[in-house]
Amino acid sequence: MEKKEQLYEGKAKKVYRTNDPERLIVDYKDDATAFNGLKKGSISGKGVINNKMSNLLMAKLEKDGIPTHFVEELSDRETLVKRVSIVPLEVIIRNIAAGSFAKRYGVEEGTPLEIPTIEFSYKNDALGDPLINTYHAIALKLATEAEIETIKKYAFEINRQLQALWKECGVTLVDFKLEFGKTSDGTVVLADEISPDTCRLWDSETGEKLDKDRFRRDLGGVEAAYEEVMKRLSGHMA
Ligand code: TMP
């Protein structure tokens, strides 16, 4: 596969065209941002870990019935993916109250939720990714009702599978963010990434944070946390 010109550079990844119009190459960076880009930094080795972890998880989900954009890992930082148009919704699943949910509803971080929850944000940096309900999303033509039903079904199924997988690694899956895309024939597939950048992962025994909250909250040990969860996952999946 031939890597052609850069199409896009995001906060954590670059995207390149290839000689196949239906395939793109994503290239994971070590750059980290938080609070809609207000906080900037770098997490050494993050791009390599996020690339590998996302690919391991997406390959597993694909095998277990969830369509994804993943095609093939090309190098430490590069992966071949299906070209999709991203549905401009951040899909957030929560099992335990944390982060913005804990703050918004005044519940202590770490409080288990009676049922797993889903929420959507409108992916729009200029507006600061505001929360959006499904009526608004359909009204604004961000997705159709059928697409949203499919996304919800996949998101909860992904939660069931990833919760079980992380549990076997001694990690509690607190919450995570997904993005979906549509291939040229309109099929909804899981896209973007699943990594410590996009999940809250807590050590099941100690509750230690093993994800990007260490960067967001200046807790230190950021690189070590990414390495630790990657080591546990790859050890488990080997
Ligand atoms: P929140 O509690 O800040 O809303 O975050 C919920 C989950 O979504 C958490 O696992 C981190 C992830 N997330 C992203 O992947 N990207 C983002 O821009 C934000 C705000 C959160």
PDB file of C-alpha atoms and ligand atoms in Angstrom:
ATOM      1  CA  MET A   1       0.000   0.000   0.000  1.00  0.00           C
ATOM      2  CA  GLU A   2       1.434   3.337  -1.051  1.00  0.00           C
ATOM      3  CA  LYS A   3       1.328   6.196   1.474  1.00  0.00           C
ATOM      4  CA  LYS A   4       0.310   9.389  -0.344  1.00  0.00           C
ATOM      5  CA  GLU A   5      -0.308  12.936   0.806  1.00  0.00           C
ATOM      6  CA  GLN A   6      -1.510  13.918   4.264  1.00  0.00           C
ATOM      7  CA  LEU A   7      -5.254  14.561   4.292  1.00  0.00           C
ATOM      8  CA  TYR A   8      -5.675  15.711   7.846  1.00  0.00           C
ATOM      9  CA  GLU A   9      -3.826  16.267  11.096  1.00  0.00           C
ATOM     10  CA  GLY A  10      -5.755  15.888  14.329  1.00  0.00           C
ATOM     11  CA  LYS A  11      -4.662  16.287  17.943  1.00  0.00           C
ATOM     12  CA  ALA A  12      -3.318  12.748  18.264  1.00  0.00           C
ATOM     13  CA  LYS A  13      -3.131  11.336  14.733  1.00  0.00           C
ATOM     14  CA  LYS A  14      -2.341  12.193  11.136  1.00  0.00           C
ATOM     15  CA  VAL A  15      -4.293  10.675   8.263  1.00  0.00           C
ATOM     16  CA  TYR A  16      -2.851   9.931   4.826  1.00  0.00           C
ATOM     17  CA  ARG A  17      -4.373   9.010   1.493  1.00  0.00           C
ATOM     18  CA  THR A  18      -3.228   5.797  -0.213  1.00  0.00           C
ATOM     19  CA  ASN A  19      -3.379   4.540  -3.814  1.00  0.00           C
ATOM     20  CA  ASP A  20      -6.664   2.799  -2.849  1.00  0.00           C
ATOM     21  CA  PRO A  21      -9.517   5.335  -2.532  1.00  0.00           C
ATOM     22  CA  GLU A  22     -11.219   3.102   0.071  1.00  0.00           C
ATOM     23  CA  ARG A  23      -8.161   2.879   2.360  1.00  0.00           C
ATOM     24  CA  LEU A  24      -6.383   5.444   4.524  1.00  0.00           C
ATOM     25  CA  ILE A  25      -3.293   5.283   6.718  1.00  0.00           C
ATOM     26  CA  VAL A  26      -3.453   6.688  10.239  1.00  0.00           C
ATOM     27  CA  ASP A  27      -0.211   7.675  11.950  1.00  0.00           C
ATOM     28  CA  TYR A  28      -0.335   7.959  15.757  1.00  0.00           C
ATOM     29  CA  LYS A  29       1.556  10.848  17.401  1.00  0.00           C
ATOM     30  CA  ASP A  30       2.843  11.270  20.957  1.00  0.00           C
ATOM     31  CA  ASP A  31       1.090  14.660  21.210  1.00  0.00           C
ATOM     32  CA  ALA A  32      -1.498  14.934  23.955  1.00  0.00           C
ATOM     33  CA  THR A  33      -4.082  17.620  24.537  1.00  0.00           C
ATOM     34  CA  ALA A  34      -6.849  18.058  27.066  1.00  0.00           C
ATOM     35  CA  PHE A  35      -9.736  20.449  27.701  1.00  0.00           C
ATOM     36  CA  ASN A  36     -10.368  21.039  24.005  1.00  0.00           C
ATOM     37  CA  GLY A  37      -6.701  21.681  23.271  1.00  0.00           C
ATOM     38  CA  LEU A  38      -6.149  24.171  26.134  1.00  0.00           C
ATOM     39  CA  LYS A  39      -3.604  21.891  27.789  1.00  0.00           C
ATOM     40  CA  LYS A  40      -0.840  20.654  25.511  1.00  0.00           C
ATOM     41  CA  GLY A  41       1.930  18.163  26.029  1.00  0.00           C
ATOM     42  CA  SER A  42       3.515  14.992  24.886  1.00  0.00           C
ATOM     43  CA  ILE A  43       3.449  11.450  26.242  1.00  0.00           C
ATOM     44  CA  SER A  44       6.572   9.655  25.088  1.00  0.00           C
ATOM     45  CA  GLY A  45       5.771   6.374  23.327  1.00  0.00           C
ATOM     46  CA  LYS A  46       2.007   6.958  23.473  1.00  0.00           C
ATOM     47  CA  GLY A  47       1.537   6.763  19.696  1.00  0.00           C
ATOM     48  CA  VAL A  48       3.070   3.304  19.560  1.00  0.00           C
ATOM     49  CA  ILE A  49       0.977   2.043  22.484  1.00  0.00           C
ATOM     50  CA  ASN A  50      -2.303   3.551  21.246  1.00  0.00           C
ATOM     51  CA  ASN A  51      -1.757   2.150  17.756  1.00  0.00           C
ATOM     52  CA  LYS A  52      -1.055  -1.371  19.053  1.00  0.00           C
ATOM     53  CA  MET A  53      -3.784  -1.346  21.697  1.00  0.00           C
ATOM     54  CA  SER A  54      -6.460   0.014  19.415  1.00  0.00           C
ATOM     55  CA  ASN A  55      -5.598  -2.572  16.772  1.00  0.00           C
ATOM     56  CA  LEU A  56      -5.618  -5.476  19.243  1.00  0.00           C
ATOM     57  CA  LEU A  57      -9.004  -4.394  20.597  1.00  0.00           C
ATOM     58  CA  MET A  58     -10.584  -3.680  17.222  1.00  0.00           C
ATOM     59  CA  ALA A  59      -9.373  -6.984  15.755  1.00  0.00           C
ATOM     60  CA  LYS A  60     -10.914  -8.774  18.746  1.00  0.00           C
ATOM     61  CA  LEU A  61     -14.202  -6.867  18.453  1.00  0.00           C
ATOM     62  CA  GLU A  62     -14.334  -7.523  14.703  1.00  0.00           C
ATOM     63  CA  LYS A  63     -13.863 -11.254  15.336  1.00  0.00           C
ATOM     64  CA  ASP A  64     -16.717 -11.078  17.838  1.00  0.00           C
ATOM     65  CA  GLY A  65     -19.177  -9.424  15.465  1.00  0.00           C
ATOM     66  CA  ILE A  66     -18.598  -5.658  15.612  1.00  0.00           C
ATOM     67  CA  PRO A  67     -17.663  -4.100  12.243  1.00  0.00           C
ATOM     68  CA  THR A  68     -14.645  -1.783  12.545  1.00  0.00           C
ATOM     69  CA  HIS A  69     -12.463   0.339  10.278  1.00  0.00           C
ATOM     70  CA  PHE A  70      -9.363  -1.731  11.125  1.00  0.00           C
ATOM     71  CA  VAL A  71      -7.608  -3.397   8.185  1.00  0.00           C
ATOM     72  CA  GLU A  72      -3.940  -3.995   8.989  1.00  0.00           C
ATOM     73  CA  GLU A  73      -1.162  -2.739  11.247  1.00  0.00           C
ATOM     74  CA  LEU A  74       1.639  -1.394   9.035  1.00  0.00           C
ATOM     75  CA  SER A  75       4.256  -0.306  11.573  1.00  0.00           C
ATOM     76  CA  ASP A  76       4.683   0.785  15.195  1.00  0.00           C
ATOM     77  CA  ARG A  77       2.667   3.927  14.581  1.00  0.00           C
ATOM     78  CA  GLU A  78       0.846   3.321  11.301  1.00  0.00           C
ATOM     79  CA  THR A  79      -2.335   1.405  10.532  1.00  0.00           C
ATOM     80  CA  LEU A  80      -4.306   0.839   7.359  1.00  0.00           C
ATOM     81  CA  VAL A  81      -7.999   1.570   7.886  1.00  0.00           C
ATOM     82  CA  LYS A  82     -11.151   1.742   5.795  1.00  0.00           C
ATOM     83  CA  ARG A  83     -11.984   5.233   4.595  1.00  0.00           C
ATOM     84  CA  VAL A  84     -15.115   6.380   6.398  1.00  0.00           C
ATOM     85  CA  SER A  85     -17.003   9.583   6.855  1.00  0.00           C
ATOM     86  CA  ILE A  86     -17.015  10.118  10.604  1.00  0.00           C
ATOM     87  CA  VAL A  87     -20.428  10.500  12.238  1.00  0.00           C
ATOM     88  CA  PRO A  88     -19.840  13.767  14.156  1.00  0.00           C
ATOM     89  CA  LEU A  89     -20.861  12.312  17.522  1.00  0.00           C
ATOM     90  CA  GLU A  90     -18.678  11.284  20.443  1.00  0.00           C
ATOM     91  CA  VAL A  91     -20.352   8.246  21.946  1.00  0.00           C
ATOM     92  CA  ILE A  92     -19.606   7.879  25.646  1.00  0.00           C
ATOM     93  CA  ILE A  93     -20.376   4.774  27.662  1.00  0.00           C
ATOM     94  CA  ARG A  94     -20.046   4.838  31.451  1.00  0.00           C
ATOM     95  CA  ASN A  95     -20.064   2.042  34.014  1.00  0.00           C
ATOM     96  CA  ILE A  96     -18.824   4.071  36.997  1.00  0.00           C
ATOM     97  CA  ALA A  97     -19.302   7.796  37.675  1.00  0.00           C
ATOM     98  CA  ALA A  98     -16.174   9.800  36.817  1.00  0.00           C
ATOM     99  CA  GLY A  99     -15.017  12.947  35.058  1.00  0.00           C
ATOM    100  CA  SER A 100     -17.676  15.235  33.615  1.00  0.00           C
ATOM    101  CA  PHE A 101     -20.531  12.916  34.687  1.00  0.00           C
ATOM    102  CA  ALA A 102     -19.460  12.949  38.349  1.00  0.00           C
ATOM    103  CA  LYS A 103     -19.112  16.733  38.217  1.00  0.00           C
ATOM    104  CA  ARG A 104     -22.378  17.403  36.337  1.00  0.00           C
ATOM    105  CA  TYR A 105     -24.530  15.323  38.678  1.00  0.00           C
ATOM    106  CA  GLY A 106     -22.609  15.938  41.913  1.00  0.00           C
ATOM    107  CA  VAL A 107     -21.767  12.302  42.568  1.00  0.00           C
ATOM    108  CA  GLU A 108     -18.480  11.087  43.921  1.00  0.00           C
ATOM    109  CA  GLU A 109     -16.047   9.778  41.336  1.00  0.00           C
ATOM    110  CA  GLY A 110     -15.963   5.990  41.636  1.00  0.00           C
ATOM    111  CA  THR A 111     -19.670   5.542  42.377  1.00  0.00           C
ATOM    112  CA  PRO A 112     -20.875   2.458  40.453  1.00  0.00           C
ATOM    113  CA  LEU A 113     -23.827   3.169  38.145  1.00  0.00           C
ATOM    114  CA  GLU A 114     -26.986   1.062  38.409  1.00  0.00           C
ATOM    115  CA  ILE A 115     -26.888   0.476  34.622  1.00  0.00           C
ATOM    116  CA  PRO A 116     -24.294   1.279  31.961  1.00  0.00           C
ATOM    117  CA  THR A 117     -25.169   4.639  30.422  1.00  0.00           C
ATOM    118  CA  ILE A 118     -24.712   6.233  27.031  1.00  0.00           C
ATOM    119  CA  GLU A 119     -24.413   9.871  26.078  1.00  0.00           C
ATOM    120  CA  PHE A 120     -23.515  11.754  22.927  1.00  0.00           C
ATOM    121  CA  SER A 121     -21.480  14.887  22.312  1.00  0.00           C
ATOM    122  CA  TYR A 122     -21.584  16.861  19.109  1.00  0.00           C
ATOM    123  CA  LYS A 123     -18.036  16.600  17.706  1.00  0.00           C
ATOM    124  CA  ASN A 124     -17.388  20.284  17.110  1.00  0.00           C
ATOM    125  CA  ASP A 125     -14.246  21.879  18.544  1.00  0.00           C
ATOM    126  CA  ALA A 126     -15.501  25.441  17.978  1.00  0.00           C
ATOM    127  CA  LEU A 127     -18.491  24.687  20.230  1.00  0.00           C
ATOM    128  CA  GLY A 128     -16.441  22.647  22.728  1.00  0.00           C
ATOM    129  CA  ASP A 129     -18.105  19.289  21.893  1.00  0.00           C
ATOM    130  CA  PRO A 130     -21.441  20.028  23.633  1.00  0.00           C
ATOM    131  CA  LEU A 131     -23.651  17.245  24.964  1.00  0.00           C
ATOM    132  CA  ILE A 132     -26.451  16.475  22.510  1.00  0.00           C
ATOM    133  CA  ASN A 133     -29.527  14.264  22.666  1.00  0.00           C
ATOM    134  CA  THR A 134     -30.551  11.900  19.890  1.00  0.00           C
ATOM    135  CA  TYR A 135     -33.506  14.074  18.767  1.00  0.00           C
ATOM    136  CA  HIS A 136     -31.149  17.010  18.303  1.00  0.00           C
ATOM    137  CA  ALA A 137     -28.626  14.830  16.473  1.00  0.00           C
ATOM    138  CA  ILE A 138     -31.301  13.622  14.035  1.00  0.00           C
ATOM    139  CA  ALA A 139     -32.776  17.140  13.692  1.00  0.00           C
ATOM    140  CA  LEU A 140     -29.326  18.479  12.775  1.00  0.00           C
ATOM    141  CA  LYS A 141     -28.841  15.558  10.327  1.00  0.00           C
ATOM    142  CA  LEU A 142     -25.715  14.404  12.152  1.00  0.00           C
ATOM    143  CA  ALA A 143     -27.057  10.848  11.844  1.00  0.00           C
ATOM    144  CA  THR A 144     -30.313   9.108  10.975  1.00  0.00           C
ATOM    145  CA  GLU A 145     -32.529   7.401  13.528  1.00  0.00           C
ATOM    146  CA  ALA A 146     -31.485   3.999  12.142  1.00  0.00           C
ATOM    147  CA  GLU A 147     -27.789   4.899  12.366  1.00  0.00           C
ATOM    148  CA  ILE A 148     -28.199   6.004  15.967  1.00  0.00           C
ATOM    149  CA  GLU A 149     -29.972   2.736  16.843  1.00  0.00           C
ATOM    150  CA  THR A 150     -27.095   0.785  15.285  1.00  0.00           C
ATOM    151  CA  ILE A 151     -24.503   2.906  17.094  1.00  0.00           C
ATOM    152  CA  LYS A 152     -26.241   2.377  20.461  1.00  0.00           C
ATOM    153  CA  LYS A 153     -26.480  -1.373  19.927  1.00  0.00           C
ATOM    154  CA  TYR A 154     -22.783  -1.624  18.989  1.00  0.00           C
ATOM    155  CA  ALA A 155     -21.665   0.691  21.796  1.00  0.00           C
ATOM    156  CA  PHE A 156     -23.324  -1.378  24.543  1.00  0.00           C
ATOM    157  CA  GLU A 157     -22.093  -4.630  22.976  1.00  0.00           C
ATOM    158  CA  ILE A 158     -18.547  -3.190  22.829  1.00  0.00           C
ATOM    159  CA  ASN A 159     -18.919  -2.271  26.505  1.00  0.00           C
ATOM    160  CA  ARG A 160     -19.887  -5.842  27.429  1.00  0.00           C
ATOM    161  CA  GLN A 161     -16.940  -7.286  25.528  1.00  0.00           C
ATOM    162  CA  LEU A 162     -14.321  -4.758  26.672  1.00  0.00           C
ATOM    163  CA  GLN A 163     -15.454  -4.823  30.312  1.00  0.00           C
ATOM    164  CA  ALA A 164     -14.945  -8.599  30.362  1.00  0.00           C
ATOM    165  CA  LEU A 165     -11.607  -8.400  28.561  1.00  0.00           C
ATOM    166  CA  TRP A 166     -10.184  -5.674  30.814  1.00  0.00           C
ATOM    167  CA  LYS A 167     -11.446  -7.502  33.911  1.00  0.00           C
ATOM    168  CA  GLU A 168      -9.308 -10.471  32.908  1.00  0.00           C
ATOM    169  CA  CYS A 169      -6.345  -8.044  32.841  1.00  0.00           C
ATOM    170  CA  GLY A 170      -7.067  -6.773  36.360  1.00  0.00           C
ATOM    171  CA  VAL A 171      -8.410  -3.493  34.998  1.00  0.00           C
ATOM    172  CA  THR A 172     -11.810  -1.860  35.585  1.00  0.00           C
ATOM    173  CA  LEU A 173     -13.315  -0.205  32.500  1.00  0.00           C
ATOM    174  CA  VAL A 174     -14.819   2.933  34.046  1.00  0.00           C
ATOM    175  CA  ASP A 175     -15.926   4.744  30.879  1.00  0.00           C
ATOM    176  CA  PHE A 176     -14.824   5.332  27.296  1.00  0.00           C
ATOM    177  CA  LYS A 177     -15.490   7.316  24.148  1.00  0.00           C
ATOM    178  CA  LEU A 178     -16.171   5.796  20.735  1.00  0.00           C
ATOM    179  CA  GLU A 179     -16.520   7.252  17.268  1.00  0.00           C
ATOM    180  CA  PHE A 180     -18.290   5.609  14.372  1.00  0.00           C
ATOM    181  CA  GLY A 181     -17.966   6.147  10.647  1.00  0.00           C
ATOM    182  CA  LYS A 182     -19.771   5.199   7.474  1.00  0.00           C
ATOM    183  CA  THR A 183     -18.013   3.384   4.638  1.00  0.00           C
ATOM    184  CA  SER A 184     -18.767   4.323   1.030  1.00  0.00           C
ATOM    185  CA  ASP A 185     -21.734   1.889   0.974  1.00  0.00           C
ATOM    186  CA  GLY A 186     -23.212   3.439   4.137  1.00  0.00           C
ATOM    187  CA  THR A 187     -22.222   0.661   6.547  1.00  0.00           C
ATOM    188  CA  VAL A 188     -21.726   1.922  10.111  1.00  0.00           C
ATOM    189  CA  VAL A 189     -18.369   0.788  11.533  1.00  0.00           C
ATOM    190  CA  LEU A 190     -16.394   1.515  14.693  1.00  0.00           C
ATOM    191  CA  ALA A 191     -13.654   4.034  13.829  1.00  0.00           C
ATOM    192  CA  ASP A 192     -11.068   6.301  15.507  1.00  0.00           C
ATOM    193  CA  GLU A 193      -9.263   4.536  18.382  1.00  0.00           C
ATOM    194  CA  ILE A 194      -9.715   2.696  21.665  1.00  0.00           C
ATOM    195  CA  SER A 195      -6.777   3.497  23.936  1.00  0.00           C
ATOM    196  CA  PRO A 196      -5.841   4.980  27.318  1.00  0.00           C
ATOM    197  CA  ASP A 197      -6.488   8.363  25.635  1.00  0.00           C
ATOM    198  CA  THR A 198     -10.154   7.480  25.160  1.00  0.00           C
ATOM    199  CA  CYS A 199     -10.916   5.158  28.100  1.00  0.00           C
ATOM    200  CA  ARG A 200     -10.765   5.428  31.869  1.00  0.00           C
ATOM    201  CA  LEU A 201      -8.922   2.329  33.075  1.00  0.00           C
ATOM    202  CA  TRP A 202      -8.443   1.752  36.806  1.00  0.00           C
ATOM    203  CA  ASP A 203      -6.413  -0.979  38.455  1.00  0.00           C
ATOM    204  CA  SER A 204      -9.052  -3.398  39.791  1.00  0.00           C
ATOM    205  CA  GLU A 205      -7.205  -3.917  43.094  1.00  0.00           C
ATOM    206  CA  THR A 206      -5.870  -0.470  43.985  1.00  0.00           C
ATOM    207  CA  GLY A 207      -8.067   1.849  41.894  1.00  0.00           C
ATOM    208  CA  GLU A 208      -4.928   3.460  40.486  1.00  0.00           C
ATOM    209  CA  LYS A 209      -5.621   5.444  37.312  1.00  0.00           C
ATOM    210  CA  LEU A 210      -3.923   3.885  34.286  1.00  0.00           C
ATOM    211  CA  ASP A 211      -5.082   6.282  31.573  1.00  0.00           C
ATOM    212  CA  LYS A 212      -4.957   9.844  30.240  1.00  0.00           C
ATOM    213  CA  ASP A 213      -6.423  11.277  33.450  1.00  0.00           C
ATOM    214  CA  ARG A 214      -2.811  11.110  34.747  1.00  0.00           C
ATOM    215  CA  PHE A 215      -1.977  13.722  32.076  1.00  0.00           C
ATOM    216  CA  ARG A 216      -5.239  15.718  32.368  1.00  0.00           C
ATOM    217  CA  ARG A 217      -4.880  15.996  36.159  1.00  0.00           C
ATOM    218  CA  ASP A 218      -1.058  16.239  36.401  1.00  0.00           C
ATOM    219  CA  LEU A 219      -0.804  13.045  38.434  1.00  0.00           C
ATOM    220  CA  GLY A 220       2.628  12.042  37.071  1.00  0.00           C
ATOM    221  CA  GLY A 221       3.639   8.571  35.904  1.00  0.00           C
ATOM    222  CA  VAL A 222       1.779   9.029  32.625  1.00  0.00           C
ATOM    223  CA  GLU A 223       4.126   6.972  30.430  1.00  0.00           C
ATOM    224  CA  ALA A 224       4.385   4.214  33.038  1.00  0.00           C
ATOM    225  CA  ALA A 225       0.583   3.936  33.218  1.00  0.00           C
ATOM    226  CA  TYR A 226       0.227   3.548  29.430  1.00  0.00           C
ATOM    227  CA  GLU A 227       3.016   0.937  29.450  1.00  0.00           C
ATOM    228  CA  GLU A 228       1.378  -0.943  32.329  1.00  0.00           C
ATOM    229  CA  VAL A 229      -2.058  -1.331  30.691  1.00  0.00           C
ATOM    230  CA  MET A 230      -0.458  -2.256  27.374  1.00  0.00           C
ATOM    231  CA  LYS A 231       1.691  -4.887  29.081  1.00  0.00           C
ATOM    232  CA  ARG A 232      -1.335  -6.408  30.805  1.00  0.00           C
ATOM    233  CA  LEU A 233      -3.414  -6.477  27.614  1.00  0.00           C
ATOM    234  CA  SER A 234      -0.705  -7.923  25.378  1.00  0.00           C
ATOM    235  CA  GLY A 235       0.206 -10.483  28.057  1.00  0.00           C
ATOM    236  CA  HIS A 236      -3.426 -11.532  28.241  1.00  0.00           C
ATOM    237  CA  MET A 237      -3.957 -11.697  24.486  1.00  0.00           C
ATOM    238  CA  ALA A 238      -0.667 -13.462  23.659  1.00  0.00           C
TER     239      ALA A 238
HETATM  240  P1  TMP B   1     -15.601  12.875  30.470  1.00  0.00           P
HETATM  241  O1  TMP B   1     -15.932  12.295  31.804  1.00  0.00           O
HETATM  242  O2  TMP B   1     -14.550  13.952  30.513  1.00  0.00           O
HETATM  243  O3  TMP B   1     -16.825  13.319  29.732  1.00  0.00           O
HETATM  244  O4  TMP B   1     -14.947  11.713  29.590  1.00  0.00           O
HETATM  245  C1  TMP B   1     -15.638  10.513  29.340  1.00  0.00           C
HETATM  246  C2  TMP B   1     -14.734   9.538  28.589  1.00  0.00           C
HETATM  247  O5  TMP B   1     -14.461  10.015  27.281  1.00  0.00           O
HETATM  248  C3  TMP B   1     -13.371   9.313  29.241  1.00  0.00           C
HETATM  249  O6  TMP B   1     -13.062   7.923  29.136  1.00  0.00           O
HETATM  250  C4  TMP B   1     -12.405  10.102  28.415  1.00  0.00           C
HETATM  251  C5  TMP B   1     -13.047  10.130  27.054  1.00  0.00           C
HETATM  252  N1  TMP B   1     -12.847  11.380  26.342  1.00  0.00           N
HETATM  253  C6  TMP B   1     -12.243  11.373  25.091  1.00  0.00           C
HETATM  254  O7  TMP B   1     -11.859  10.324  24.592  1.00  0.00           O
HETATM  255  N2  TMP B   1     -12.114  12.564  24.440  1.00  0.00           N
HETATM  256  C7  TMP B   1     -12.522  13.744  24.943  1.00  0.00           C
HETATM  257  O8  TMP B   1     -12.356  14.785  24.294  1.00  0.00           O
HETATM  258  C8  TMP B   1     -13.155  13.743  26.241  1.00  0.00           C
HETATM  259  C9  TMP B   1     -13.632  15.024  26.844  1.00  0.00           C
HETATM  260  C10 TMP B   1     -13.286  12.542  26.883  1.00  0.00           C
END
